[in-house]
Short mmCIF file of C-alpha atoms in Angstrom, two decimals:
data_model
loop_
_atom_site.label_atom_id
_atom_site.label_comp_id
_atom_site.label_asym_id
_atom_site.label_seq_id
_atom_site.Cartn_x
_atom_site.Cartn_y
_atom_site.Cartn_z
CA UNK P 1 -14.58 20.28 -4.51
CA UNK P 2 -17.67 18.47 -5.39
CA UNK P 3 -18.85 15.59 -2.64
CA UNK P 4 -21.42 13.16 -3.62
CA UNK P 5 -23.14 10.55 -1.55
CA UNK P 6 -21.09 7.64 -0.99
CA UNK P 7 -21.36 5.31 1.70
CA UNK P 8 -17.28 4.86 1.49
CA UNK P 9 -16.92 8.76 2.01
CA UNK P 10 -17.55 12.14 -0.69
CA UNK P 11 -16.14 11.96 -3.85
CA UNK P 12 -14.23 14.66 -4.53
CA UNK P 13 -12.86 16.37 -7.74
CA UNK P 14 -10.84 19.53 -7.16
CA UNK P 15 -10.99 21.18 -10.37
CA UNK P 16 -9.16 24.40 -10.29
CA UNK P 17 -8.11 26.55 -7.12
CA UNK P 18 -6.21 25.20 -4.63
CA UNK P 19 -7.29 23.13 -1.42
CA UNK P 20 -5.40 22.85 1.65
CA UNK P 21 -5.67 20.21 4.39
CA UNK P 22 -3.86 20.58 7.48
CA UNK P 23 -5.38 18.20 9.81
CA UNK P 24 -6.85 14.52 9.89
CA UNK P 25 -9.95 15.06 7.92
CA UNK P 26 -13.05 11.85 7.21
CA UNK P 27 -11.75 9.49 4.88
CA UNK P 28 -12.75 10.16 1.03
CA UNK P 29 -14.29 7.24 -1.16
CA UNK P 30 -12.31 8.65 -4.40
CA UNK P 31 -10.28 11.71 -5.50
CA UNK P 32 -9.24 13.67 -8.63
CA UNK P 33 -6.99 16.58 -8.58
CA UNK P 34 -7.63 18.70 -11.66
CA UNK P 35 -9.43 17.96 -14.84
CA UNK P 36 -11.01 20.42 -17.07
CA UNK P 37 -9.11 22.87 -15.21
CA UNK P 38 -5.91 23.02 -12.95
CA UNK P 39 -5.97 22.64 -9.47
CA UNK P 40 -3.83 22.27 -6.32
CA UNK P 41 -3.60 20.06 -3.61
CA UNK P 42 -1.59 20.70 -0.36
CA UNK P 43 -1.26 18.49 2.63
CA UNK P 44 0.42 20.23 5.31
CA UNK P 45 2.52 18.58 8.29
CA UNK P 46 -0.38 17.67 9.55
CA UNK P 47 -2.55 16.78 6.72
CA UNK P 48 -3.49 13.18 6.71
CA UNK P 49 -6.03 12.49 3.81
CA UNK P 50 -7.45 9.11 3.23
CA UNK P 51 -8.69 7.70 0.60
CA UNK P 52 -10.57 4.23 0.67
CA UNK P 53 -11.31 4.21 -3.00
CA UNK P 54 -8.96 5.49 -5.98
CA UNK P 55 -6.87 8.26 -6.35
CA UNK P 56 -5.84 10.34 -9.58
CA UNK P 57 -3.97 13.21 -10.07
CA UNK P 58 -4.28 14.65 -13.84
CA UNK P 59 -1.29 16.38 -15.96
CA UNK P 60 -2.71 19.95 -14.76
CA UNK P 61 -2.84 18.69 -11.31
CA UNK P 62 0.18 19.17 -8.25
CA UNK P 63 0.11 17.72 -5.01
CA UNK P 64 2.75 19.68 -2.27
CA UNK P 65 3.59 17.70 1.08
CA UNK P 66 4.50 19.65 3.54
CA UNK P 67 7.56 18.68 6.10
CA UNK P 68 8.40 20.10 9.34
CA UNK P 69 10.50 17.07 11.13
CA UNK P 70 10.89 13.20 10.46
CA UNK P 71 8.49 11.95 12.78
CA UNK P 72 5.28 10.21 11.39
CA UNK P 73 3.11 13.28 12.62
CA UNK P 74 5.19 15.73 11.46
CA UNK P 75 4.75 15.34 7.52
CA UNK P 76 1.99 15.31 5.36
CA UNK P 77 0.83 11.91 4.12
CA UNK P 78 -1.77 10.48 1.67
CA UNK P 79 -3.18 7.56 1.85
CA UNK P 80 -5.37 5.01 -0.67
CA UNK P 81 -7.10 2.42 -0.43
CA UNK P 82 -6.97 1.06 -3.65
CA UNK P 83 -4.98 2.13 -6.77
CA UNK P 84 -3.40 5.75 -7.74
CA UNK P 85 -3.12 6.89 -11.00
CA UNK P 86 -0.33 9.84 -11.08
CA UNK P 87 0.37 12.22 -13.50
CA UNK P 88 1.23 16.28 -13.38
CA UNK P 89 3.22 18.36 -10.74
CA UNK P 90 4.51 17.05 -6.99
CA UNK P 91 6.44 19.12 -4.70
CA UNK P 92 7.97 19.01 -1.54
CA UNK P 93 7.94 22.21 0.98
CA UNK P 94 10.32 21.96 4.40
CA UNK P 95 8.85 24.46 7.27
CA UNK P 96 9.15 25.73 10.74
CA UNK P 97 12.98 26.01 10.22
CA UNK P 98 13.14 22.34 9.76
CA UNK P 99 15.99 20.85 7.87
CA UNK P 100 16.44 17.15 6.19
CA UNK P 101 19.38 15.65 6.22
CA UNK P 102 20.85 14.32 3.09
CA UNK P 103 19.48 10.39 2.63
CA UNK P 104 16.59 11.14 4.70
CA UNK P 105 13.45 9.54 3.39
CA UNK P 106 9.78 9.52 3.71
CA UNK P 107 6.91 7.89 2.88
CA UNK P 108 4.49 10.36 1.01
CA UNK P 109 1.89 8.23 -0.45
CA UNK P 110 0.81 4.77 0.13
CA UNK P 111 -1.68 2.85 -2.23
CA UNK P 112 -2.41 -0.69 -1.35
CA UNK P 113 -3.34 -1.94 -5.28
CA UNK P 114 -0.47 0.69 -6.64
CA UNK P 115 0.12 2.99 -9.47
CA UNK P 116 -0.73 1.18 -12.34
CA UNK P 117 2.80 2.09 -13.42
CA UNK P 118 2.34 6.17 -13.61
CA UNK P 119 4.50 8.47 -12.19
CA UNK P 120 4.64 12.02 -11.61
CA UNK P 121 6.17 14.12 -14.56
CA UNK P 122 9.66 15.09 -12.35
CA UNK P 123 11.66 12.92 -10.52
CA UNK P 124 13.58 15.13 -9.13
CA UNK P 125 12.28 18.35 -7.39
CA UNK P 126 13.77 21.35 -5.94
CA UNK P 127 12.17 21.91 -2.14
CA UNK P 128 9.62 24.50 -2.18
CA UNK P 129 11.16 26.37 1.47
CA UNK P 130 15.01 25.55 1.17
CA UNK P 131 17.74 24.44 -0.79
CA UNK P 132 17.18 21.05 -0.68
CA UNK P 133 16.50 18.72 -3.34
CA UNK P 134 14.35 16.11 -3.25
CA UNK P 135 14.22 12.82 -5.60
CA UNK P 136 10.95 10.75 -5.81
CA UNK P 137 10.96 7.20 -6.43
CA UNK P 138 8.49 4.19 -6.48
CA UNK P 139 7.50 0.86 -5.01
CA UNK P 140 5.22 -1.50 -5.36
CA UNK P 141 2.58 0.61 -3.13
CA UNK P 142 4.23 3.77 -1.76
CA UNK P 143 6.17 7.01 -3.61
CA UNK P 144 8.98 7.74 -1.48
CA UNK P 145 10.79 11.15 -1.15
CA UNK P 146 14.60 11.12 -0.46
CA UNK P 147 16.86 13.91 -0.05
CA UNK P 148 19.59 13.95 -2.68
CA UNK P 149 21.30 17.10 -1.94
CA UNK P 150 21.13 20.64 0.46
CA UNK P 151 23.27 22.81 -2.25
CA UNK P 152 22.17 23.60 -6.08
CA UNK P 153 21.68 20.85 -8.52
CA UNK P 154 25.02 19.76 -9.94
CA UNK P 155 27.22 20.33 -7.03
CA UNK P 156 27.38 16.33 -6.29
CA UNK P 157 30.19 16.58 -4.07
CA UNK P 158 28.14 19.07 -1.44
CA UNK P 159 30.58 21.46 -1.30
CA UNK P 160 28.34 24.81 -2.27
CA UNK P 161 30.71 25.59 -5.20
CA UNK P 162 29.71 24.11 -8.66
CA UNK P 163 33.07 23.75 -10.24
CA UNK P 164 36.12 21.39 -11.60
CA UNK P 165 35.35 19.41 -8.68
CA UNK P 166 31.98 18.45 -9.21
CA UNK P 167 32.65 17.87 -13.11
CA UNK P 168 35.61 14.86 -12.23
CA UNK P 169 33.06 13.36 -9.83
CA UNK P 170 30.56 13.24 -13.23
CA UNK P 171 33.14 11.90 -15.52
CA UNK P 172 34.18 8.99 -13.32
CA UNK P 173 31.10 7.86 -13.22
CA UNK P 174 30.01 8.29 -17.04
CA UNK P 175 27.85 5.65 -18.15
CA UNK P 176 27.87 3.61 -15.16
CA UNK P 177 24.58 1.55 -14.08
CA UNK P 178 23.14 2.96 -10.77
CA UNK P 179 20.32 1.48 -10.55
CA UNK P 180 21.36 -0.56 -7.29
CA UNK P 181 21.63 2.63 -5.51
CA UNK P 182 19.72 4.68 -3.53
CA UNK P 183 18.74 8.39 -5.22
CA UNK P 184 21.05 10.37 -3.25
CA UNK P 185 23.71 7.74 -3.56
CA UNK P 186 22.89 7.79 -7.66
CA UNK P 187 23.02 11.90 -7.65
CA UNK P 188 26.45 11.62 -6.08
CA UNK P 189 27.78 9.77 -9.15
CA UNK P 190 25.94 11.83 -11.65
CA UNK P 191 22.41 10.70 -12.11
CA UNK P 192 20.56 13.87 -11.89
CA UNK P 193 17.57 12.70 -13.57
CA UNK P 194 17.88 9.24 -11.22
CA UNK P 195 16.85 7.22 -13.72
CA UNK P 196 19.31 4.38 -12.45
CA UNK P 197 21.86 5.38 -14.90
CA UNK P 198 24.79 8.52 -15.85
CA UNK P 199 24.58 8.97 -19.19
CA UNK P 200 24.52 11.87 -22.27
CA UNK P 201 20.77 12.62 -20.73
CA UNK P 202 22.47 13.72 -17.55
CA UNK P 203 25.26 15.40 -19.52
CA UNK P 204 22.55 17.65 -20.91
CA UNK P 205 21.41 18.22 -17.47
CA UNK P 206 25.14 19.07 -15.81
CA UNK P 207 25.61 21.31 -18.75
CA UNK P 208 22.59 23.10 -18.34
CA UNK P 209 22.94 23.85 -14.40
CA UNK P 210 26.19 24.94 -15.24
CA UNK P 211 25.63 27.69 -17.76
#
């Protein structure tokens, strides 16, 4: 990390390592996570890390939030002030025992001029601590994280077995728009790549899991 003078706050470039905030630190004017080199960003249930000007995350770059309970204290959070341009790795770690519901959803990033229509490279992500999996999705200014599922990918019917069972629930739903849905509503018909839709792509993906 590299601050400069800034009257909005250091500007900080992580460029390789790994950096770890745990608590509420001074507000940043901008920050890049990796570059040149690849680098690691981790905001633990506590972490809150603000950033009043941009934020970018490069293709070698990961950002891991941290979750220990569903209260707004208990997760971490970052926040921008202006726009966030995403790109590379995002994960999702549950601790201290704690663990989400299926449909449970929070608010991981916020960015009041959004994301300049980037995304992070998966959109859905196994947790870090648990068996849960995690799908990310997008509005206007915030990247939520929802939990899809608390067995292995392709068991959609939650049952801990990936079988028969779970291949009728895929079939039924072949090439059916579910894009009204939520993501764990979407995964339960099939979608495992929740791009609002079951088709061949998610075949692939069933196929896969299951071999």
């Amino acid at each position: 990390a590299t601050p400069k003078s800034d009257p909005l706050g250091a500007a900080v470039f992580l460029d390789g390592g790994a950096v770890r905030v745990d608590g509420t630190m001074a507000p940043l004017a901008v920050l890049q996570n990796g570059g040149p080199a690849s680098s690691e960003l981790t905001l633990g249930s506590a972490g809150r890390l603000t950033v009043n000007g941009d934020f970018q995350q490069a293709g070698n770059g990961e950002i891991v939030f941290e979750l220990a309970g569903a209260g707004a204290n208990q997760f971490g959070k970052l926040v921008v002030g202006d726009r966030a341009r995403l790109d590379g790795g995002i994960g999702l770690r549950s601790v201290g025992g704690f663990t989400p519901a299926i449909g449970a959803t929070f608010e991981i990033i916020s960015a009041a001029d959004g994301f300049l229509r980037t995304q992070f490279d998966s959109s859905l992500v196994a947790d870090l601590g648990g068996s849960a999996l995690w799908g990310i999705t997008y509005d206007a200014d915030s990247v939520l994280a929802q939990v899809v599922s608390n067995t292995m990918l392709g068991d959609l019917n939650h049952d801990g077995a990936f079988d028969a069972a779970d291949w009728a629930t895929y079939i039924t739903w072949a090439q059916s728009n579910l894009s009204g849905l939520s993501p764990a509503q979407a995964y339960d018909r099939g979608d495992l790549n929740l791009d609002g839709v079951n088709n061949l792509a998610d075949m692939d993906l069933f196929m896969d899991a299951f071999d």
